[in-house]
Short mmCIF file of C-alpha atoms in Angstrom, two decimals:
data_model
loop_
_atom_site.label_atom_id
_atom_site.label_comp_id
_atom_site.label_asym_id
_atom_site.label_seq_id
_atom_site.Cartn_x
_atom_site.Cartn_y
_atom_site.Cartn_z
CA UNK A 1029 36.10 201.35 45.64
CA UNK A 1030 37.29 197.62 47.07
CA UNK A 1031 36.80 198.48 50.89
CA UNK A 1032 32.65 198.02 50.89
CA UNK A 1033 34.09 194.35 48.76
CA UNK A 1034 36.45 193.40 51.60
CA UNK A 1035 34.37 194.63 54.14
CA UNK A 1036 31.82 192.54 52.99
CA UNK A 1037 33.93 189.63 52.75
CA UNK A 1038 35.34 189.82 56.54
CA UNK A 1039 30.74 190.10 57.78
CA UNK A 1040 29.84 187.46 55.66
CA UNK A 1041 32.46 185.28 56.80
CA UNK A 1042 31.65 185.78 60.32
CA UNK A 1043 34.17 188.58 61.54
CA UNK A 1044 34.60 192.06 62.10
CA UNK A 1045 35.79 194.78 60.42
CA UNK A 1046 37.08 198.39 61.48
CA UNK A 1047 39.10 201.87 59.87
CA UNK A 1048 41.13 202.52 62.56
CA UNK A 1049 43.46 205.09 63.41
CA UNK A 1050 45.18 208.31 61.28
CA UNK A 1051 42.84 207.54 58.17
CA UNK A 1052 39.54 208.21 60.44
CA UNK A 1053 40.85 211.23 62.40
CA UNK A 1054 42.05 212.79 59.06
CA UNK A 1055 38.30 212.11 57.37
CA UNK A 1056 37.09 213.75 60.88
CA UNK A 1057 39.26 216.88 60.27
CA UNK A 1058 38.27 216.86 56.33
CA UNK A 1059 41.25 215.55 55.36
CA UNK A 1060 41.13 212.88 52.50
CA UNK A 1061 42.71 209.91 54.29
CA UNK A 1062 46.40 209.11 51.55
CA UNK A 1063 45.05 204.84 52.92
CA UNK A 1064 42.74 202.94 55.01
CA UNK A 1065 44.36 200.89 58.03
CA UNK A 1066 42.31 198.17 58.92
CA UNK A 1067 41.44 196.07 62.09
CA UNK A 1068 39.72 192.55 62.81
CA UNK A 1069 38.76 189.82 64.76
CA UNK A 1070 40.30 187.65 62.74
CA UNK A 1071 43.73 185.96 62.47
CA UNK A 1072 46.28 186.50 59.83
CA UNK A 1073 45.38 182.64 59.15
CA UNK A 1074 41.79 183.64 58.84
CA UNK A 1075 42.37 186.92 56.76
CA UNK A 1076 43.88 184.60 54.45
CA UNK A 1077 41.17 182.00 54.42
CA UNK A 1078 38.44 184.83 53.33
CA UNK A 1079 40.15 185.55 50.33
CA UNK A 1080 39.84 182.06 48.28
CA UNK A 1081 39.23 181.68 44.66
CA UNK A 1082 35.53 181.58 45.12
CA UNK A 1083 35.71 185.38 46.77
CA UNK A 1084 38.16 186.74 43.33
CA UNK A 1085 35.42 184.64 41.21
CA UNK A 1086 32.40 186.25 42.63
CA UNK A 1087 33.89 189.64 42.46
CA UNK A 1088 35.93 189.95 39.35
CA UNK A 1089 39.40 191.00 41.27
CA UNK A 1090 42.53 190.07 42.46
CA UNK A 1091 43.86 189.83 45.79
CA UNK A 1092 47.70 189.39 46.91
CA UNK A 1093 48.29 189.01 50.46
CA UNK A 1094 51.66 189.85 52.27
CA UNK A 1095 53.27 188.95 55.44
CA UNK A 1096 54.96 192.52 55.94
CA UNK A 1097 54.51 192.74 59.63
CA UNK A 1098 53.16 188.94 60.78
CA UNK A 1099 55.46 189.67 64.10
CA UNK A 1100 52.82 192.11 65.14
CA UNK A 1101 49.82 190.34 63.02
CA UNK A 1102 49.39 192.83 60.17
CA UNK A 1103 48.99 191.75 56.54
CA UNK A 1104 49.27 193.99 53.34
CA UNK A 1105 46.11 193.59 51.15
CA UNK A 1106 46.66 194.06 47.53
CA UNK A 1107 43.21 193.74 45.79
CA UNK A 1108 42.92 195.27 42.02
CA UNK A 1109 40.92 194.44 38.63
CA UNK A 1110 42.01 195.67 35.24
CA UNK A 1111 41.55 199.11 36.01
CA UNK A 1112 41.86 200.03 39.62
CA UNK A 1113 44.73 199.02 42.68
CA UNK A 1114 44.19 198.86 46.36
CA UNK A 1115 46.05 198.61 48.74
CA UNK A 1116 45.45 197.93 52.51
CA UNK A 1117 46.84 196.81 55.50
CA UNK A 1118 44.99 194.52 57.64
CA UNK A 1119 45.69 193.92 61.51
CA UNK A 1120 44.38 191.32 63.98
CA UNK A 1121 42.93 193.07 67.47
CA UNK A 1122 46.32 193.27 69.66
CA UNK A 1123 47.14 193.99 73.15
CA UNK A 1124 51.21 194.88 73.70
CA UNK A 1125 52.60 191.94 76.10
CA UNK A 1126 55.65 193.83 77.20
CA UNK A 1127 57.19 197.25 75.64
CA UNK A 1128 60.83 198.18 76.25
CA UNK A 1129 60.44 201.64 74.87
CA UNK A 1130 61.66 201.48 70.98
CA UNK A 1131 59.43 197.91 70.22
CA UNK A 1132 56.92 195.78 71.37
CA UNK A 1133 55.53 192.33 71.78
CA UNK A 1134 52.27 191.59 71.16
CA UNK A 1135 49.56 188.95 71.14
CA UNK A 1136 46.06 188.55 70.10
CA UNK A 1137 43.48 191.22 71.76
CA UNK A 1138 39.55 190.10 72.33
CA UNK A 1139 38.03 193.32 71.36
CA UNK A 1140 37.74 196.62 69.22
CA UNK A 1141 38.47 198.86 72.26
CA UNK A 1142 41.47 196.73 73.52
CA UNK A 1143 43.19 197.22 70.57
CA UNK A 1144 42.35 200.83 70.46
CA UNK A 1145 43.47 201.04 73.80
CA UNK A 1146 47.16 200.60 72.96
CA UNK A 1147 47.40 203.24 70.39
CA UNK A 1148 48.98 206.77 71.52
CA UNK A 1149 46.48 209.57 71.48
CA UNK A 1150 43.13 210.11 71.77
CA UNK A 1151 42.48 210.91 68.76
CA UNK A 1152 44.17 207.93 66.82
CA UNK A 1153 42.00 205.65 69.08
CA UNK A 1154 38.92 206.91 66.63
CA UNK A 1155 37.52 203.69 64.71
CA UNK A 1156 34.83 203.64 61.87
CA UNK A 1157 32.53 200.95 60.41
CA UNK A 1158 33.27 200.91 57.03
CA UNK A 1159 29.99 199.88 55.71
CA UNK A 1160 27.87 202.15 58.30
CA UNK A 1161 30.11 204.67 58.83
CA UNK A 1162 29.14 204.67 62.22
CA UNK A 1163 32.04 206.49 64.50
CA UNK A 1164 33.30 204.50 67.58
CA UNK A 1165 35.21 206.76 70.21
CA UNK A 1166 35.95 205.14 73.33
CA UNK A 1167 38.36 207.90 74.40
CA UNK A 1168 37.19 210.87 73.86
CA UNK A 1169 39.48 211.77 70.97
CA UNK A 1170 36.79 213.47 68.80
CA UNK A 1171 36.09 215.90 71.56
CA UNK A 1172 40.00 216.42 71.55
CA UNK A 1173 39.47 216.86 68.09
CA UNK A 1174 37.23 219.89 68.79
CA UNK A 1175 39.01 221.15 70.80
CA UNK A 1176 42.38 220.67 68.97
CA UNK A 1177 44.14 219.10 71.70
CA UNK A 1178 47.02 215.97 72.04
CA UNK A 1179 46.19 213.88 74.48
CA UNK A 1180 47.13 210.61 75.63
CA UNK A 1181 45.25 207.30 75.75
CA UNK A 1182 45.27 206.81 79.82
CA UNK A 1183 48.10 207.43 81.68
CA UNK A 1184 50.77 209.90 79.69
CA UNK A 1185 54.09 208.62 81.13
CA UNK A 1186 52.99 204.62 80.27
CA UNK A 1187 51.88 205.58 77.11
CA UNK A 1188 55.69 206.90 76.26
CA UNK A 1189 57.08 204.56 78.21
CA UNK A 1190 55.86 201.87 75.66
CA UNK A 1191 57.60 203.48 72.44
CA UNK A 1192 59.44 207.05 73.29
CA UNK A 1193 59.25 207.95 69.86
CA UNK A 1194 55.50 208.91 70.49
CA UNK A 1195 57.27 212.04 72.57
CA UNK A 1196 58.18 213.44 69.25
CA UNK A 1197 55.11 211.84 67.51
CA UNK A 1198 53.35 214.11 69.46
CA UNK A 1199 55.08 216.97 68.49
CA UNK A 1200 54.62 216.01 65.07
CA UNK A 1201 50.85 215.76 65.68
CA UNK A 1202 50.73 219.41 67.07
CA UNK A 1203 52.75 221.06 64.18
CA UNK A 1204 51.49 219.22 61.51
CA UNK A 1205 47.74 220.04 62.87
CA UNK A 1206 47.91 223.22 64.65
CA UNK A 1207 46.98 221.58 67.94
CA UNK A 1208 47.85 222.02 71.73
CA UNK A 1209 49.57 219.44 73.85
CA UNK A 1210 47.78 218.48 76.69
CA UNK A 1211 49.79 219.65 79.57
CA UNK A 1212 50.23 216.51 81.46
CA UNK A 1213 51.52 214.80 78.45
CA UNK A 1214 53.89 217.85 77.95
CA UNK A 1215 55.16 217.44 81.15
CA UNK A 1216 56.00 214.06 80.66
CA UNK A 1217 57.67 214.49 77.72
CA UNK A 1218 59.72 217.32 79.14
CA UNK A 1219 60.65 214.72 81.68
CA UNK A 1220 61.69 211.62 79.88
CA UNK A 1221 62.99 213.78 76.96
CA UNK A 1222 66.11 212.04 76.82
CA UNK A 1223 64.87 208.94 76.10
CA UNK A 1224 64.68 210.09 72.61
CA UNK A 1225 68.06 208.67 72.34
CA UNK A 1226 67.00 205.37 73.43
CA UNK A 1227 65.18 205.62 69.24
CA UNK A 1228 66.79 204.10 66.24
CA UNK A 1229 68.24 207.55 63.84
CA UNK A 1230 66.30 206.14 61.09
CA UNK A 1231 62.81 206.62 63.08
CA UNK A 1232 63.70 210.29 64.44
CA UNK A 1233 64.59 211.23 61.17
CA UNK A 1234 61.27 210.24 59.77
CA UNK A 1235 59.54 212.09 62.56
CA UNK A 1236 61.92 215.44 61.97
CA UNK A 1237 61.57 215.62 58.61
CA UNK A 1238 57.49 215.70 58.80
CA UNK A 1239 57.87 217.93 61.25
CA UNK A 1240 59.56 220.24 59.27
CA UNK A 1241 56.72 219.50 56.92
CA UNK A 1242 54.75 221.48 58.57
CA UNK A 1243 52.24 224.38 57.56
CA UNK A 1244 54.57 227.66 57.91
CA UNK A 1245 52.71 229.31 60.53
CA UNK A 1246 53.14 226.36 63.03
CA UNK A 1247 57.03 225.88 62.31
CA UNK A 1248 58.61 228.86 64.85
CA UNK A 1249 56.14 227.60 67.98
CA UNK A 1250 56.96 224.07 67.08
CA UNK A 1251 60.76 224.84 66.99
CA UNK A 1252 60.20 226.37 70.63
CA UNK A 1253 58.57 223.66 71.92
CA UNK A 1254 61.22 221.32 71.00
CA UNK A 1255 63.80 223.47 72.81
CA UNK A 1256 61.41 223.76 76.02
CA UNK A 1257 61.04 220.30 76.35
CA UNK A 1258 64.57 219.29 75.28
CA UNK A 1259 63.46 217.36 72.68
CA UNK A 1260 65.66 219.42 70.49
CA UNK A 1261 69.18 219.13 72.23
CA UNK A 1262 68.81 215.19 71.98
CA UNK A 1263 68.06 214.97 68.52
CA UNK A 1264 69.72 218.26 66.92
CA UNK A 1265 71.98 219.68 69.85
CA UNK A 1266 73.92 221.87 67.04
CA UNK A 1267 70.33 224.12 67.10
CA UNK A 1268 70.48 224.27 70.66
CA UNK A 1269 73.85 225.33 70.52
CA UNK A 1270 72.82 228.55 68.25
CA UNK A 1271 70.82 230.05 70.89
CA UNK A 1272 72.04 233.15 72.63
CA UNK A 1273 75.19 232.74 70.07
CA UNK A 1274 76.11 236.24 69.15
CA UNK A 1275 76.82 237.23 65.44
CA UNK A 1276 76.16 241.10 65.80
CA UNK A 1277 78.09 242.54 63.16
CA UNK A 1278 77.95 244.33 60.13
CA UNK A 1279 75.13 242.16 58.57
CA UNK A 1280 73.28 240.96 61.92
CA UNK A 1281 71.65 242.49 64.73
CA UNK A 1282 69.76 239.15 65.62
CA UNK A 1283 71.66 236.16 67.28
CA UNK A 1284 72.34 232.86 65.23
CA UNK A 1285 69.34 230.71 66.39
CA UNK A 1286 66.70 233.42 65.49
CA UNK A 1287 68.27 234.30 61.99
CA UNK A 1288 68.00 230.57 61.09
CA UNK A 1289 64.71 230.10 62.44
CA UNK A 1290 63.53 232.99 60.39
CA UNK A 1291 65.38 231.82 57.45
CA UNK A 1292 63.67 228.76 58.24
CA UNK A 1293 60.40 230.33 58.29
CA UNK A 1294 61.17 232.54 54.68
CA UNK A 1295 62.18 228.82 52.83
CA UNK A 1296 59.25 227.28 53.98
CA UNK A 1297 56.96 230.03 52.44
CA UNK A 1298 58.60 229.21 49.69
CA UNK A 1299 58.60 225.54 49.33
CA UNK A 1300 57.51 222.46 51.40
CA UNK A 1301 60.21 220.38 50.65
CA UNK A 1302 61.65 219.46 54.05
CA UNK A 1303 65.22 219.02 53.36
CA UNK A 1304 65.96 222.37 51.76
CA UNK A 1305 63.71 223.70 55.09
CA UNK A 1306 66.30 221.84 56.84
CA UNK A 1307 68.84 223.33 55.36
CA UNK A 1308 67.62 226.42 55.54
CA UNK A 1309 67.85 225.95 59.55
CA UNK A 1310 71.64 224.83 59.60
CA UNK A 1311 73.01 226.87 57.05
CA UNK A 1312 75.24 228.80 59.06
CA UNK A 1313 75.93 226.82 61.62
CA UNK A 1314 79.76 226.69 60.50
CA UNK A 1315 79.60 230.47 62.56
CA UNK A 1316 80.05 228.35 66.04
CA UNK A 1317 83.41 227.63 64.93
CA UNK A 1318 85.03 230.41 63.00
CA UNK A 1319 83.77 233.39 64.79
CA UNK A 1320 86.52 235.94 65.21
CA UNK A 1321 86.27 239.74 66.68
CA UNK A 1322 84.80 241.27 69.52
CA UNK A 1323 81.08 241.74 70.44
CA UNK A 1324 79.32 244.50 67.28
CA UNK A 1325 81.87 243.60 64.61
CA UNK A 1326 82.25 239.52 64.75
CA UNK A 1327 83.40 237.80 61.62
CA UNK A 1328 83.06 234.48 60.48
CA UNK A 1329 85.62 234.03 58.08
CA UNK A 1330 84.66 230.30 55.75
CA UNK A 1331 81.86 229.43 57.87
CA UNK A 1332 80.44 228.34 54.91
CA UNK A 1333 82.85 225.38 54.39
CA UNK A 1334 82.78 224.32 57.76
CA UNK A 1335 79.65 224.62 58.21
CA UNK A 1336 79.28 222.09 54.76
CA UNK A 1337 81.56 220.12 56.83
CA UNK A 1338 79.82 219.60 59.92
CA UNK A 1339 76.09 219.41 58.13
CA UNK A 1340 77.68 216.07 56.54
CA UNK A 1341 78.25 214.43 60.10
CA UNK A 1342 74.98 215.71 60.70
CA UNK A 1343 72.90 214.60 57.87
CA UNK A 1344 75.07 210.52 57.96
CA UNK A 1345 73.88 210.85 61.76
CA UNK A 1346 69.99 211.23 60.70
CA UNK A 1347 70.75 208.50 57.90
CA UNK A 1348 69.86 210.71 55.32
CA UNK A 1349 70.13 209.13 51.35
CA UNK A 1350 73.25 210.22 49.65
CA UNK A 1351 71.54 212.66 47.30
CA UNK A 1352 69.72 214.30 49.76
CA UNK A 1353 73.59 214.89 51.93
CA UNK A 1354 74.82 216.21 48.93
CA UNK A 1355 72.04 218.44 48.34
CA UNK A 1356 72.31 220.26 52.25
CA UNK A 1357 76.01 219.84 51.77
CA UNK A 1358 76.17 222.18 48.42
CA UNK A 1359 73.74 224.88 49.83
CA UNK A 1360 75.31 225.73 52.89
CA UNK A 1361 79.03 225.85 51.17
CA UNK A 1362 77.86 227.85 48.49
CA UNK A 1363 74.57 230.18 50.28
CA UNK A 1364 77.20 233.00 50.46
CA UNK A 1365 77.90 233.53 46.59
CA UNK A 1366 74.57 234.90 45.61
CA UNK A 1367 76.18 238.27 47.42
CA UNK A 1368 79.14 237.52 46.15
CA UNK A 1369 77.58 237.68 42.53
CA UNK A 1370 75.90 240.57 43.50
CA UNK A 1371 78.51 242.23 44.61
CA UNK A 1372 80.39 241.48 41.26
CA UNK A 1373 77.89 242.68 39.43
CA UNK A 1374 77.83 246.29 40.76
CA UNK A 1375 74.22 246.74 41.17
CA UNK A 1376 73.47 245.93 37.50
CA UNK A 1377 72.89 243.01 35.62
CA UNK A 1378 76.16 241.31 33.86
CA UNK A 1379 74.72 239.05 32.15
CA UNK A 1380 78.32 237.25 31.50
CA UNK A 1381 78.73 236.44 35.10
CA UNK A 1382 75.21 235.79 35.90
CA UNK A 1383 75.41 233.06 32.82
CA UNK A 1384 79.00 231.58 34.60
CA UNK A 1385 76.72 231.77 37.59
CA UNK A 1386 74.02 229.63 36.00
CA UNK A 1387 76.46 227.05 34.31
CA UNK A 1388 78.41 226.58 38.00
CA UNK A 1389 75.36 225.91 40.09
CA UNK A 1390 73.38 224.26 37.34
CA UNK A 1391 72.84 221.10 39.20
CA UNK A 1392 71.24 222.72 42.13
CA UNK A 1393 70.29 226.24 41.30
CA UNK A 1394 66.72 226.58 42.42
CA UNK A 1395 67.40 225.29 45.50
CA UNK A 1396 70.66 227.56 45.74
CA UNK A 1397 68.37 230.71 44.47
CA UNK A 1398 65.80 230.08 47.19
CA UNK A 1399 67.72 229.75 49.87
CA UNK A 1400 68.95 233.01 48.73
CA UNK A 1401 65.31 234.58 48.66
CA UNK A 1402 64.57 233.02 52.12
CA UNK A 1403 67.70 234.92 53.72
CA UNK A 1404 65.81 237.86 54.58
CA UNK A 1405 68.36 239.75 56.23
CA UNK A 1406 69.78 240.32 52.60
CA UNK A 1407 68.31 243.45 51.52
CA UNK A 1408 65.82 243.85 48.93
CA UNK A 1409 67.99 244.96 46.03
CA UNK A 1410 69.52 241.81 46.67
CA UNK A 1411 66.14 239.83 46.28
CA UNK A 1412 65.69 241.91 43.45
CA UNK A 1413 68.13 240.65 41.87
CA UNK A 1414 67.91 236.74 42.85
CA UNK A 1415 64.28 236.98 41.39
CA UNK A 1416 66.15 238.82 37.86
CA UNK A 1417 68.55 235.51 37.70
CA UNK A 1418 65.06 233.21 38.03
CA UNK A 1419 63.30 235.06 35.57
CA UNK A 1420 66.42 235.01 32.90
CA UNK A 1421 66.72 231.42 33.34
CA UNK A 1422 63.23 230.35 33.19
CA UNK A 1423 63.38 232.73 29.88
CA UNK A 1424 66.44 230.23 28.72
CA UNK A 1425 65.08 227.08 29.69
CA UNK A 1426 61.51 227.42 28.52
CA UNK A 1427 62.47 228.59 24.95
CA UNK A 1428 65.15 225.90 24.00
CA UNK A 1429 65.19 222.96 26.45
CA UNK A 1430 64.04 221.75 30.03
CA UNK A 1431 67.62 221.51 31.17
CA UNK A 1432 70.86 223.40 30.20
CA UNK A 1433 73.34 221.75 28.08
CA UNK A 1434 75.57 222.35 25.61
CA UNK A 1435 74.31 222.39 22.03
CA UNK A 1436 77.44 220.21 21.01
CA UNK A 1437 77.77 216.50 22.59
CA UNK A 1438 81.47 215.42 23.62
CA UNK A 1439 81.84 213.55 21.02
CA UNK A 1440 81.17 216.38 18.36
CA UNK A 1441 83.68 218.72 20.18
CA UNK A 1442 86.49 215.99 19.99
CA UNK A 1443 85.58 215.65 16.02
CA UNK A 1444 85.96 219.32 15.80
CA UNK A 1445 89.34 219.71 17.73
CA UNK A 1446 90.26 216.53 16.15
CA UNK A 1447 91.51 214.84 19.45
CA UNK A 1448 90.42 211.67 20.41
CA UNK A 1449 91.58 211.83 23.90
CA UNK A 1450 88.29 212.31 26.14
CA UNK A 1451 88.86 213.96 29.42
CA UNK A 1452 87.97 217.27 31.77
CA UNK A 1453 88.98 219.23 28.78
CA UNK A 1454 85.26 218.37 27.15
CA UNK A 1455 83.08 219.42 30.23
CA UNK A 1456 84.83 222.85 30.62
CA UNK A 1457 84.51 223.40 26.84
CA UNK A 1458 80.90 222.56 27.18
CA UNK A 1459 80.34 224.62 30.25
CA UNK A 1460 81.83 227.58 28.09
CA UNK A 1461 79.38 227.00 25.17
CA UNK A 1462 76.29 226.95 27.81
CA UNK A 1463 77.83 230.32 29.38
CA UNK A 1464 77.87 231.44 25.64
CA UNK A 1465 74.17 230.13 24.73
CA UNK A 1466 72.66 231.45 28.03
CA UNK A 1467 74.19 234.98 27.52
CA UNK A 1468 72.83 234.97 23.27
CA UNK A 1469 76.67 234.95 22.27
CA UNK A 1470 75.44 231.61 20.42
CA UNK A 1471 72.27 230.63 19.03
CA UNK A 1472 72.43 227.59 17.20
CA UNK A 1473 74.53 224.69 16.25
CA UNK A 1474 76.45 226.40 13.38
CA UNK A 1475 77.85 229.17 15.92
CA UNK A 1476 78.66 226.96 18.70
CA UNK A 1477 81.02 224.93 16.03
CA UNK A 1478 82.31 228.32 14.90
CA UNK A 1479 82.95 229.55 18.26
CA UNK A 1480 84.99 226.25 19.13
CA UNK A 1481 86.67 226.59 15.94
CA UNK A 1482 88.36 230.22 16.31
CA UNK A 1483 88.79 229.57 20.28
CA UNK A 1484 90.51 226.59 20.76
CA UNK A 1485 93.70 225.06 18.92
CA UNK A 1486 92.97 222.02 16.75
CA UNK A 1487 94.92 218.47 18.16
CA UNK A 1488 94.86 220.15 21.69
CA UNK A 1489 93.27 219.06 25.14
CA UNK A 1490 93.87 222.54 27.13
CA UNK A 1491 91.29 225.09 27.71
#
């Protein structure tokens, strides 16, 4: 609702005013735009200068004004009222000075299409005038639009040459979209693919992990094209590494990089979250290290923990959050006990292991459980039986809480045993009395004191 109030502002001050970029190619494609980048004539000084007293006076809001990227003349517009919060960022027409791949300097452009000039593809380089909505394409990029093609802005190799990370950016682009790469910029990404490297981890990351946002029908040709144009060995050589790596055996005909690509492809139908898709796509890759046997009857003997072993130096090398290790850490060292339940089980449904099963993974049992439905060279009594642990703990969370815990706190169980030493003793009592509750042994308060009571020795800390 403010941009027709700032746009205003910048015309009757004297100065231009465009949308630029990602926000006007995703209104092109019917995409609702998530913000509005911004681009003037005017200075950072200027920008400032517009939005006086006088302008908040005359149109009952408030504007704050940042200096999050002055280095490359972009300010953050904040502009809100009592109700409603805006937030924009503003850029001065630039032209880069000199690029050394990763950043660049630049200066003060003289027009619209200069500055559109220095953006990567075609159809980025798409501006709009906010108050007539009239479309300026200098490029061409909304006939690459039509056509669903990634092009570059002029020459292909000097557009990558001024930040490499648009070689990825593209692939991003062409996943996230469903579009071809134009063959000469293919090329010349195939060529210089190992510039990649010359990128900070924390700026390939972010371009992975949208990738691997993708819609699910785009992921397996994206994954290819990273591997053609050696994208792929630079920035995740362990995937690389799968291909053509045998695992024939009793429970896999395909080889290691297709099984994980279509267990890739199963998560992702699944859920969009891009770090359990990621995980998903390195959860076995502990196999390159403990395979044992001959060719038709390999075996991979732990894989699992080693493979939770080298997906930590993997994850710290993307500069993944700490959480988000731990998560892809615990679901490729544990992926293999969903069988392992299973097998327990017998083919039926114990519901005392299935509840130790629940209380062990608590912390991360969705994620475990669909992992487990996206391994789809498990067979479908298996699935079967994944989707019969889901549907008894849904059952157990919906009717008595959101999460599981214990109906006794820690300090109620130390009252009843009449100890007052805390220690591991409480947690594994408490994991015993959600086993108990989950299974319908105990139903309320009363029972679980009982059941503590007759079970464990008053004055003691063992279990």
């Amino acid at each position: 609702m403010f941009l027709e109030i700032i746009s205003n502002a910048f015309i009757n001050s004297g100065y231009e005013l465009f949308i630029v970029g990602g926000c006007v190619r995703n209104e092109l494609l019917g995409i609702k735009p998530k913000d509005y980048d911004l681009t003037t004539d005017a200075t950072p000084e200027e920008i400032k200068n517009i939005f006086t007293s006088e302008f908040m006076n005359n149109n009952s809001c408030r504007v704050k004004i940042y200096d999050t990227g002055i280095e490359h003349l972009t300010l953050t517009l904040v502009i809100y009222d009592c109700i409603h919060k805006e937030t924009f960022e503003i850029t001065t027409y630039r032209v880069d000075e000199k690029c050394d791949g990763r950043h660049a300097v630049v200066s003060r452009a003289k027009s619209l299409k200069d500055d559109c000039s220095r953006r990567d593809f075609t159809i980025n380089g798409i501006a709009k005038n906010p108050l007539t909505g009239e479309i300026i394409d200098f490029f061409g990029g909304i006939d690459d639009l039509n056509k669903r093609i990634i092009r570059a802005i002029g020459d292909s190799e000097k557009r990558l040459k001024e930040d490499w990370l648009r070689m990825l950016r593209a692939i991003r682009f062409s996943s996230n979209l469903g579009f071809e790469i134009d063959p000469a910029l293919k090329i010349e990404i195939t060529k210089h693919s190992d510039k990649i490297l010359k990128i900070s981890k924390e700026r390939i990351r972010d371009e992975w992990f949208k990738i691997l946002s993708s819609p699910v029908e785009n992921i397996r040709k994206t994954m290819f094209l990273l591997e053609i144009t050696g994208l792929m060995k630079n920035i995740l050589p362990v995937v690389t590494s799968m291909r053509n790596f045998s695992q024939t055996g009793k429970h896999h005909k395909k080889d290691l990089y297709d099984h994980c690509i279509d267990v890739l492809i199963s998560t992702a139908r699944l859920t969009p979250d891009p770090i359990i898709r990621f995980s998903a796509l390195i959860h076995d890759i502990g196999k390159l290290i403990t395979r044992s046997g001959c060719e038709g009857s390999y075996r991979f003997k732990e894989h699992n923990y080693y493979g939770m072993v080298l997906s930590e130096t993997i994850c710290r090398d993307l500069k993944l959050k700490l959480e988000e290790i731990n998560l892809v850490k615990y679901l490729i060292e544990h992926h293999l006990e969903i069988k392992d339940l299973y097998v327990a089980c017998k083919n039926k449904f114990n519901k005392k292991l299935v509840s130790r099963f629940i209380v062990k993974h608590k912390d991360y049992l969705k994620e475990l459980l669909l992992l487990g439905k996206a391994d789809i060279e498990l067979n479908e009594r298996i699935v079967i039986f994944i989707e019969g642990i889901e549907e008894f703990y849904t059952d157990y969370t919906s009717e008595n809480r959101n999460e599981i815990k214990s109906i006794l706190k820690g300090k109620e169980i130390m009252e009843i045993c009449k100890n007052a030493n805390s220690g591991k003793w409480i947690g594994e009592i408490k994991n015993l009395l959600i086993e108990k509750q989950i299974e319908g042994v105990i139903k309320n308060r009363e029972e679980a004191i009982s059941f503590v009571k007759c079970n464990f020795k008053v004055g003691s800390d063992s279990c």
